[in-house]
Amino acid sequence: MAGLPLRLFNTLGRELQEFAPLEPGRARVYTCGPTVYAYQHIGNLRAYVFADTLRRVLEWKGYEVVQVINITDVGHLTSDMDEGEDKLELASQREGRSVWDIAAHYTDVFMGDLAKVRVRPATVWPRATEHVEEMIEFARALEEKGYAYRLEAGLFFDTSKLSDYGKLALLDLEGLQEGARVAPIPGKRNPTDFALWRASPTDAERLMEWDSPWGKGAPGWHLECSVMSMKYLGERFDLHTGGVDHIPVHHTNEIAQSEAYLGGAWVPYWLHNEFIGLGETKMSKSKGGTLLLSDLERQGFHPLSYRFLLLGSHYRNQTEFTWRGLEGARVAQRRLLERLRERIPAGGEPLAYDQAWARLDGSARAHLEGLDAAVSADLKTAQALAVLTQLSRDADVPAGDLAVLVAAFEAVLAVGLLDLAPEDLDPPARELMLEVGEVERLLADREEARRSRDFASADEIRDMLDRLGVEVQDTPTGTTWRVRPAVGQREAGRD
RNA sequence: GGCGCGGUGGCCGAGGGGUUAGGCGGCGGCCUGCAAAGCCGUGUACACCGGUUCGAAUCCGGUCCGCGCCUCCA
């Protein structure tokens, strides 16, 4: 594969490791997707921008990538396994729509948001509800192998059967036993045991339930990821991504049931993104305090400015979202585009490493290698942006080479380097308060005053237009004007 | 309480034993009749206390502070 070896931080082992696929030239990736009972906030989006970056880098280096992102459209519970209410059912009651409508609606919005931040569509988007049969089969196989036991609450996985349970999260099982668990399920053998099948309550009917060898109920949360990933990627595949919150429970249990099922090692590389903070608390779908991509757009920001902001920090670092930070990213991105557009026209296609390499000669190739060095070191997109910024200021790089290099950067970063104009990042203008002809007449008057060196009158006209929301700029090629942007961009957040 | 991750110049954020991260803002300059925009220049920072070392922001130990997970959550 092209360029330097790709080094990634593997949560399994907590160290940087060189990526080596199970099958040469092919990378199979599973990305933990959302539960679609609510809008995905901008913190959620980071997980997919991260996974997208991984995918783009792999493809850029010449791997054939297959990526699966699941859609969890089965409700799971709001608290412990036999407590609380189903989140999808809750949303259904709240919004007066069927659970199926709820799932469909939030799935659509989610995919729309991903498209806006240029996260490429997954190769497959499997839905949990379409794989319940396979999940039942999987659970039955585990039961046959002696890894499961039945309780009134459903079918449970016996984590004590695995000697290395918790290896991903470095769980301290002794410590866990002492930890106060909420509402323990009667009969559970170990605190870490989890449901493969959740039996429906006998006194109430669930909106989503299926028949199974263990009675009516719904599949355990972790089951779908094991089942759907194996179905679409093969029993063993290369990479599994998700947020750090999944490490201790969800991914730990996925590994447990999958390795029990296979009788051996499952996925070699586990990658996790850190959280985005928002002021005092993290963003949480259940606790509120979230921002949506549409909130950012309402404040006049282009979705790709949010992507630009995200790429400015490493995916494994907790960072804070602030409006100031987003504004900073917007300005930086705009200036970058301005410098690029001065030298190379918009258009063209993103270029993979090999394609770019073939079109460059010795000195320009060093810049390509700079990009490769950055992304090959655990996807250091921030460093890639720094390299790009330097490049955009380097007058020694011929325009032809620059165009090739920018196309290579765009292939990995996807921040609009090829197709956006700087103005595309500006907030939308507000309503013009006077006729366009009027503005132009006033500007003509001003131009005349300037020509006769009556600057007092000229400035008076400019001030007046400014009060009406029209910004006037004198440039070497003449005077231009625009309606001042509509929004004060810092209405929310803590700054 | 257990496990995990951090504390970098006004702000955000890279880096990671001796050579510039970068961005935003500020300041100075160029340009401009003046502005605006743009461009150029400008910051010797790395929580605290010890230790290792010729040399530590970077390694080790401790302290303080923050965050995440342990319960649905990216």
XYZ file of C-alpha atoms (C1' of nucleotides) in Angstrom:
569
model
C 0.000 0.000 0.000
C 1.130 3.510 -0.727
C 3.166 5.671 1.588
C 4.228 4.989 5.123
C 2.759 2.161 7.166
C -0.429 3.252 8.892
C -0.061 3.313 12.644
C -3.194 3.325 14.755
C -3.842 3.397 18.477
C -5.422 0.101 19.388
C -7.546 0.195 22.510
C -6.935 -3.525 22.720
C -3.458 -3.280 24.191
C -3.446 0.526 24.483
C -0.634 1.120 22.088
C 0.163 2.334 18.616
C 0.256 -0.571 16.210
C 1.008 -0.867 12.555
C -2.100 -1.762 10.634
C -1.928 -5.109 8.861
C -5.195 -6.313 7.335
C -6.352 -9.881 7.587
C -6.628 -9.936 3.812
C -3.952 -8.090 1.833
C -5.130 -4.854 0.256
C -8.530 -4.983 1.888
C -9.767 -3.310 5.048
C -13.057 -4.231 6.646
C -14.451 -1.747 9.132
C -17.412 -1.822 11.454
C -18.554 1.472 12.918
C -20.968 1.497 15.815
C -23.971 3.473 14.653
C -26.687 5.388 16.466
C -29.861 4.392 18.206
C -32.396 6.351 16.247
C -34.787 7.606 18.873
C -33.552 11.214 18.823
C -31.463 13.624 16.812
C -27.745 12.981 16.760
C -25.908 15.935 18.247
C -22.601 17.362 17.102
C -20.755 15.230 19.632
C -22.230 12.084 18.119
C -21.177 13.329 14.727
C -17.557 13.308 15.766
C -17.584 9.525 15.898
C -18.583 9.350 12.252
C -16.222 12.052 11.081
C -13.498 10.090 12.796
C -14.547 6.799 11.205
C -14.811 8.592 7.877
C -11.278 9.904 8.252
C -10.057 6.399 8.932
C -11.839 5.161 5.852
C -10.558 7.980 3.660
C -6.988 7.418 4.771
C -7.235 3.695 4.101
C -8.651 4.278 0.646
C -6.175 7.047 -0.030
C -3.393 4.603 0.645
C -4.933 2.128 -1.760
C -6.922 -0.251 0.412
C -10.249 -1.474 -0.751
C -12.521 -0.588 2.154
C -15.802 -2.142 3.155
C -17.532 -0.237 5.937
C -20.642 -1.169 7.840
C -22.529 1.268 10.029
C -25.452 -0.179 11.909
C -28.734 1.549 12.598
C -30.106 0.548 15.971
C -33.825 0.817 15.499
C -34.687 -1.501 18.347
C -35.396 0.251 21.564
C -33.150 -0.375 24.492
C -33.826 0.475 28.032
C -33.282 3.721 29.786
C -31.677 2.154 32.830
C -30.565 -1.309 33.822
C -31.627 -4.324 31.882
C -34.947 -4.995 33.489
C -35.747 -1.472 34.518
C -36.880 1.687 32.865
C -38.568 2.187 29.588
C -37.717 1.550 26.037
C -36.302 4.717 24.521
C -37.936 4.231 21.182
C -41.259 3.544 22.800
C -40.803 6.612 24.934
C -40.117 8.724 21.883
C -43.107 7.195 20.199
C -45.381 8.268 23.050
C -43.810 11.702 23.224
C -44.221 12.409 19.540
C -47.428 10.488 18.934
C -45.971 8.446 16.112
C -45.248 4.773 15.693
C -41.881 3.423 16.696
C -41.243 2.670 13.047
C -41.936 6.273 12.053
C -39.664 7.478 14.813
C -36.825 5.272 13.649
C -37.295 6.234 10.023
C -37.402 9.940 10.768
C -34.279 10.055 12.906
C -32.423 7.788 10.525
C -33.131 10.176 7.665
C -31.962 13.204 9.601
C -28.859 11.365 10.742
C -27.883 10.412 7.223
C -28.599 13.932 6.031
C -26.292 15.353 8.669
C -23.549 12.919 7.728
C -23.830 13.979 4.109
C -23.547 17.628 5.118
C -20.276 17.041 6.905
C -19.177 14.841 4.003
C -19.042 11.584 5.818
C -19.245 9.105 2.966
C -22.108 6.641 3.092
C -21.336 3.230 4.533
C -21.095 0.312 2.166
C -23.934 -1.282 4.149
C -26.321 0.252 6.698
C -27.930 -2.738 8.368
C -30.987 -2.258 10.601
C -31.254 -4.212 13.808
C -34.935 -4.982 13.301
C -34.123 -6.700 10.020
C -31.728 -9.120 11.690
C -33.621 -10.416 14.670
C -33.760 -13.945 13.280
C -29.992 -14.060 12.937
C -29.600 -12.684 16.428
C -31.779 -15.429 17.814
C -29.659 -17.978 15.957
C -26.522 -16.456 17.382
C -27.866 -16.519 20.922
C -29.020 -20.078 20.481
C -25.546 -21.105 19.365
C -24.099 -19.513 22.479
C -26.603 -21.337 24.611
C -25.675 -24.614 22.950
C -22.030 -23.995 23.630
C -22.854 -23.502 27.282
C -22.184 -19.781 27.507
C -25.709 -18.772 28.407
C -28.281 -19.431 31.076
C -31.966 -18.733 31.348
C -33.609 -16.476 33.859
C -37.077 -15.068 34.108
C -35.668 -11.829 32.709
C -34.354 -13.580 29.623
C -31.253 -15.313 28.370
C -27.972 -14.222 29.904
C -24.361 -14.548 28.894
C -22.115 -16.026 31.557
C -19.015 -13.840 31.514
C -17.171 -16.074 33.969
C -16.787 -18.642 31.188
C -14.192 -16.472 29.523
C -10.788 -16.164 31.134
C -10.031 -12.862 29.438
C -13.378 -11.131 29.857
C -12.875 -7.380 30.076
C -9.503 -7.301 28.329
C -10.502 -4.372 26.156
C -11.555 -2.155 29.029
C -8.923 -3.431 31.475
C -11.817 -4.114 33.786
C -11.036 -4.742 37.399
C -13.630 -7.416 38.071
C -13.027 -7.407 41.817
C -13.583 -3.665 41.944
C -16.707 -4.005 39.884
C -18.205 -6.510 42.255
C -17.986 -4.020 45.017
C -19.417 -1.231 42.931
C -23.034 -0.510 43.620
C -25.028 -1.734 40.680
C -28.470 -0.430 40.184
C -31.305 -2.896 40.380
C -29.534 -6.219 40.145
C -31.359 -8.845 38.182
C -32.361 -11.803 40.353
C -30.347 -14.867 39.490
C -27.527 -13.237 37.611
C -24.368 -15.199 38.254
C -21.879 -12.399 37.784
C -22.281 -8.658 37.917
C -20.920 -8.391 34.389
C -23.306 -10.928 32.867
C -25.536 -9.364 30.252
C -28.722 -10.139 28.390
C -28.671 -11.917 25.060
C -32.442 -11.907 25.037
C -34.692 -9.715 27.129
C -38.015 -11.263 27.957
C -41.036 -9.007 27.661
C -42.729 -8.246 30.950
C -45.605 -10.614 31.549
C -48.023 -7.839 32.445
C -47.442 -5.518 29.517
C -46.928 -5.718 25.811
C -43.994 -4.093 24.196
C -44.437 -2.229 20.939
C -41.509 -4.096 19.467
C -41.222 -7.725 20.388
C -40.433 -11.014 18.741
C -40.970 -14.689 19.431
C -37.962 -16.687 20.461
C -37.001 -19.947 22.139
C -36.942 -17.910 25.342
C -40.376 -16.445 24.898
C -41.543 -13.082 23.595
C -39.036 -10.322 23.932
C -36.284 -8.374 22.257
C -32.634 -9.061 21.506
C -29.923 -7.866 23.850
C -28.278 -4.665 22.817
C -24.832 -6.053 22.076
C -26.072 -8.856 19.894
C -26.860 -6.809 16.834
C -23.317 -5.544 16.376
C -21.797 -9.009 16.568
C -24.363 -10.479 14.231
C -24.527 -7.749 11.621
C -20.796 -7.153 11.493
C -20.099 -10.837 10.911
C -22.854 -11.087 8.361
C -21.601 -8.275 6.168
C -17.874 -8.325 6.843
C -17.133 -11.968 7.525
C -16.647 -13.622 10.870
C -13.341 -11.949 11.383
C -12.673 -8.452 10.109
C -10.097 -5.746 10.700
C -11.335 -2.709 12.516
C -14.102 -1.772 14.885
C -14.717 1.876 15.774
C -16.889 3.741 18.230
C -16.929 6.211 21.071
C -14.921 5.643 24.240
C -18.115 5.175 26.201
C -18.553 1.842 24.465
C -15.314 0.395 25.770
C -16.375 -0.890 29.200
C -19.746 -2.393 28.405
C -20.871 -2.559 24.821
C -17.628 -3.468 23.103
C -16.463 -5.577 25.997
C -19.613 -7.636 25.688
C -19.495 -7.772 21.926
C -16.032 -9.228 22.171
C -17.113 -11.682 24.845
C -20.046 -13.109 22.940
C -18.287 -13.042 19.566
C -15.142 -14.772 20.770
C -17.255 -17.305 22.613
C -19.201 -17.853 19.408
C -16.091 -18.205 17.246
C -14.023 -20.029 19.804
C -11.128 -17.668 19.240
C -9.936 -14.152 18.508
C -12.350 -11.851 16.748
C -11.441 -8.293 15.689
C -7.782 -7.274 16.000
C -8.076 -3.462 15.965
C -10.390 -1.437 18.186
C -10.383 2.324 17.712
C -12.236 4.802 19.892
C -12.870 8.501 19.648
C -13.029 10.767 22.677
C -15.904 13.031 23.562
C -16.606 16.633 22.694
C -17.426 18.706 25.742
C -19.910 21.514 25.857
C -19.260 23.740 28.782
C -19.582 22.125 32.152
C -21.029 18.860 31.007
C -20.620 16.490 28.172
C -23.290 16.392 25.572
C -25.791 13.772 26.421
C -28.869 12.773 24.550
C -30.681 11.847 27.707
C -29.517 14.692 29.894
C -29.970 17.420 27.345
C -27.392 20.110 26.841
C -26.725 19.269 23.257
C -26.246 21.062 20.009
C -27.322 19.802 16.633
C -25.746 20.443 13.290
C -28.867 22.388 12.423
C -28.199 24.686 15.387
C -24.802 25.462 13.919
C -26.349 26.138 10.545
C -28.941 28.383 12.118
C -26.098 30.411 13.554
C -24.776 30.893 10.074
C -22.088 28.254 9.971
C -21.396 25.940 7.088
C -21.378 22.269 8.167
C -17.900 21.872 6.745
C -16.617 24.486 9.148
C -17.612 22.093 11.902
C -15.731 19.333 10.147
C -12.756 21.671 9.849
C -12.965 22.344 13.572
C -13.058 18.648 14.383
C -10.084 17.879 12.180
C -8.126 20.551 14.016
C -7.889 18.319 17.054
C -6.958 14.687 17.433
C -9.804 12.199 17.583
C -8.510 10.719 20.830
C -8.493 13.987 22.733
C -11.385 15.342 24.658
C -12.015 18.821 23.387
C -14.452 21.533 24.174
C -16.915 22.921 21.706
C -17.152 26.697 21.828
C -18.700 29.158 19.432
C -15.482 31.102 19.429
C -13.621 28.005 18.390
C -16.058 27.335 15.583
C -15.778 30.934 14.419
C -12.010 30.589 14.478
C -12.231 27.483 12.358
C -14.504 29.264 9.908
C -12.125 32.164 9.498
C -9.117 29.895 9.129
C -10.902 27.765 6.567
C -12.056 30.821 4.650
C -8.611 32.333 4.476
C -7.191 29.035 3.373
C -9.726 28.829 0.566
C -8.974 32.408 -0.416
C -5.286 31.714 -0.758
C -5.939 28.565 -2.743
C -8.507 30.121 -5.069
C -6.084 32.885 -5.962
C -3.771 30.325 -7.475
C -5.865 27.385 -8.549
C -9.395 27.255 -9.918
C -12.197 25.369 -8.268
C -13.023 21.916 -9.560
C -11.277 18.650 -10.087
C -11.420 15.360 -8.283
C -9.723 14.257 -5.069
C -6.573 12.239 -5.671
C -5.303 9.133 -3.927
C -1.688 8.945 -2.855
C -0.506 7.016 -5.894
C -2.399 9.214 -8.312
C -0.930 12.363 -6.804
C 2.546 10.866 -6.606
C 2.499 10.058 -10.313
C 1.687 13.652 -11.180
C 4.363 15.280 -9.055
C 8.100 15.502 -9.260
C 10.729 15.355 -6.574
C 10.329 18.617 -4.704
C 6.541 18.608 -4.714
C 6.473 15.023 -3.576
C 7.923 16.136 -0.257
C 4.657 17.949 0.489
C 2.690 14.821 -0.306
C 4.930 12.932 2.057
C 4.234 15.546 4.698
C 0.547 14.782 4.434
C 1.212 11.068 4.492
C 3.423 11.338 7.557
C 0.665 13.172 9.399
C -2.215 10.863 8.638
C -0.135 7.706 8.921
C 0.649 8.618 12.521
C -2.701 7.684 14.023
C -4.668 10.011 11.755
C -3.142 13.291 12.820
C -5.466 15.501 10.877
C -4.447 18.577 12.851
C -0.923 18.148 11.608
C -2.222 17.614 8.083
C -4.075 20.929 8.297
C -0.922 22.645 9.499
C 1.020 21.203 6.565
C -1.712 22.368 4.215
C -1.693 25.864 5.690
C 2.045 26.125 5.150
C 1.677 24.795 1.649
C -0.950 27.365 0.766
C 1.516 30.108 1.664
C 4.473 28.615 -0.160
C 4.966 30.684 -3.314
C 7.675 28.321 -4.514
C 5.186 25.589 -5.285
C 4.025 25.890 -8.906
C 0.288 26.217 -9.371
C 0.078 22.921 -11.215
C 1.713 21.052 -8.360
C -0.388 22.912 -5.843
C -3.555 21.805 -7.581
C -2.463 18.171 -7.417
C -1.459 18.473 -3.783
C -4.687 20.141 -2.783
C -6.629 17.369 -4.480
C -4.649 14.885 -2.411
C -5.380 16.740 0.826
C -9.037 16.949 -0.045
C -9.229 13.202 -0.526
C -8.372 12.723 3.137
C -9.747 15.861 4.768
C -12.892 16.611 2.762
C -13.235 20.207 3.865
C -14.283 21.647 0.518
C -10.861 22.504 -0.872
C -11.883 21.730 -4.438
C -15.407 22.970 -4.717
C -16.103 25.653 -2.127
C -15.693 29.358 -2.661
C -14.588 31.384 0.350
C -17.949 33.147 0.432
C -19.719 29.820 0.814
C -18.552 29.844 4.416
C -20.002 33.249 5.187
C -23.202 33.534 7.138
C -26.193 34.309 4.938
C -26.873 37.980 4.409
C -29.908 39.567 5.929
C -32.606 41.358 4.060
C -31.477 44.359 2.108
C -33.263 47.400 3.446
C -33.155 49.426 0.279
C -33.293 48.925 -3.444
C -30.239 47.618 -5.179
C -30.507 50.510 -7.624
C -30.485 52.912 -4.719
C -27.302 51.404 -3.320
C -25.651 51.635 -6.669
C -26.721 55.232 -7.140
C -25.302 56.158 -3.742
C -22.083 54.385 -4.562
C -21.852 56.242 -7.830
C -22.256 59.505 -5.927
C -19.566 58.409 -3.542
C -17.280 57.485 -6.397
C -17.701 60.940 -7.830
C -16.945 62.527 -4.470
C -13.831 60.403 -4.154
C -12.675 61.384 -7.599
C -12.983 65.036 -6.708
C -11.174 64.235 -3.441
C -14.195 65.200 -1.373
C -13.510 62.437 1.121
C -15.780 63.886 3.764
C -18.813 63.372 1.531
C -17.573 59.986 0.379
C -17.183 58.761 3.945
C -20.566 60.154 4.857
C -22.196 58.009 2.197
C -20.219 54.963 3.312
C -21.277 55.506 6.913
C -24.877 55.864 5.924
C -24.823 52.639 3.933
C -23.100 50.959 6.820
C -25.908 51.944 9.148
C -28.313 50.375 6.664
C -26.362 47.138 6.779
C -24.408 47.549 3.565
C -20.675 47.002 3.766
C -18.591 48.906 1.253
C -15.125 47.809 0.226
C -12.734 49.613 -2.080
C -10.513 47.181 -3.901
C -7.863 47.704 -6.580
C -10.410 46.642 -9.178
C -13.191 48.887 -7.969
C -15.705 49.259 -5.203
C -17.753 46.281 -4.040
C -20.510 45.963 -1.491
C -22.456 43.314 0.284
C -25.217 43.060 2.815
C -23.788 42.479 6.239
C -24.338 38.959 7.574
C -27.455 38.417 9.551
C -26.530 36.734 12.760
C -24.684 37.415 15.895
C -22.881 34.147 15.991
C -22.487 33.635 19.678
C -25.944 33.271 21.003
C -25.389 29.987 22.751
C -22.608 28.223 24.536
C -20.575 29.567 27.337
C -18.421 32.168 25.640
C -14.748 3.692 45.771
C -12.758 1.096 41.078
C -10.889 1.739 36.037
C -9.220 5.060 32.249
C -7.604 9.907 30.171
C -5.753 14.739 30.660
C -3.517 19.655 32.680
C 0.731 23.636 26.810
C 1.442 31.252 25.617
C -5.204 35.894 25.863
C -8.326 31.577 23.668
C -8.507 26.846 20.940
C -5.296 23.249 20.045
C -0.492 20.126 17.901
C 4.072 18.115 19.402
C 6.672 15.031 22.856
C 14.441 14.383 26.040
C 18.382 19.270 22.953
C 15.942 22.292 16.182
C 9.118 26.798 14.251
C 3.306 23.182 15.168
C -0.982 25.524 13.359
C -5.299 28.492 13.974
C -8.225 32.554 16.295
C -7.482 37.112 18.858
C -3.956 41.160 20.062
C 0.089 44.212 18.548
C 3.431 46.320 14.546
C 3.985 46.923 9.307
C 2.579 46.800 3.862
C -1.498 48.244 0.919
C -5.463 52.273 1.173
C -7.314 59.325 0.613
C -9.139 56.868 5.198
C -11.254 52.296 6.177
C -12.410 47.162 5.196
C -10.421 42.840 3.153
C -5.864 40.664 2.144
C -0.629 39.983 2.896
C 3.970 40.112 6.026
C 6.026 40.152 10.885
C 5.409 39.320 16.110
C 4.586 35.077 21.340
C 10.491 31.221 24.077
C 4.265 28.590 26.920
C 4.061 23.583 28.621
C -0.167 22.734 36.691
C 3.070 22.069 41.258
C 7.146 19.410 43.953
C 10.979 16.016 43.709
C 14.029 12.508 40.726
C 16.753 10.458 36.274
C 20.006 13.030 32.605
C 25.346 16.827 30.140
C 20.248 18.569 29.106
C 12.926 17.631 30.582
C 7.353 20.806 28.636
C 8.698 15.845 26.782
C 10.920 10.024 31.013
C 9.939 8.321 36.501
C 7.539 9.212 41.403
C 4.352 12.191 44.308
C 0.775 16.356 44.945
C -3.178 19.377 43.309
C -6.956 20.179 39.652
C -10.166 18.686 35.568
C -12.747 15.051 32.582
C -14.824 10.278 31.114
C -16.664 5.339 32.233
C -18.533 1.997 36.090
C -26.440 3.208 34.309
C -28.985 4.554 27.940
C -25.190 7.721 25.606
C -20.136 9.011 20.216
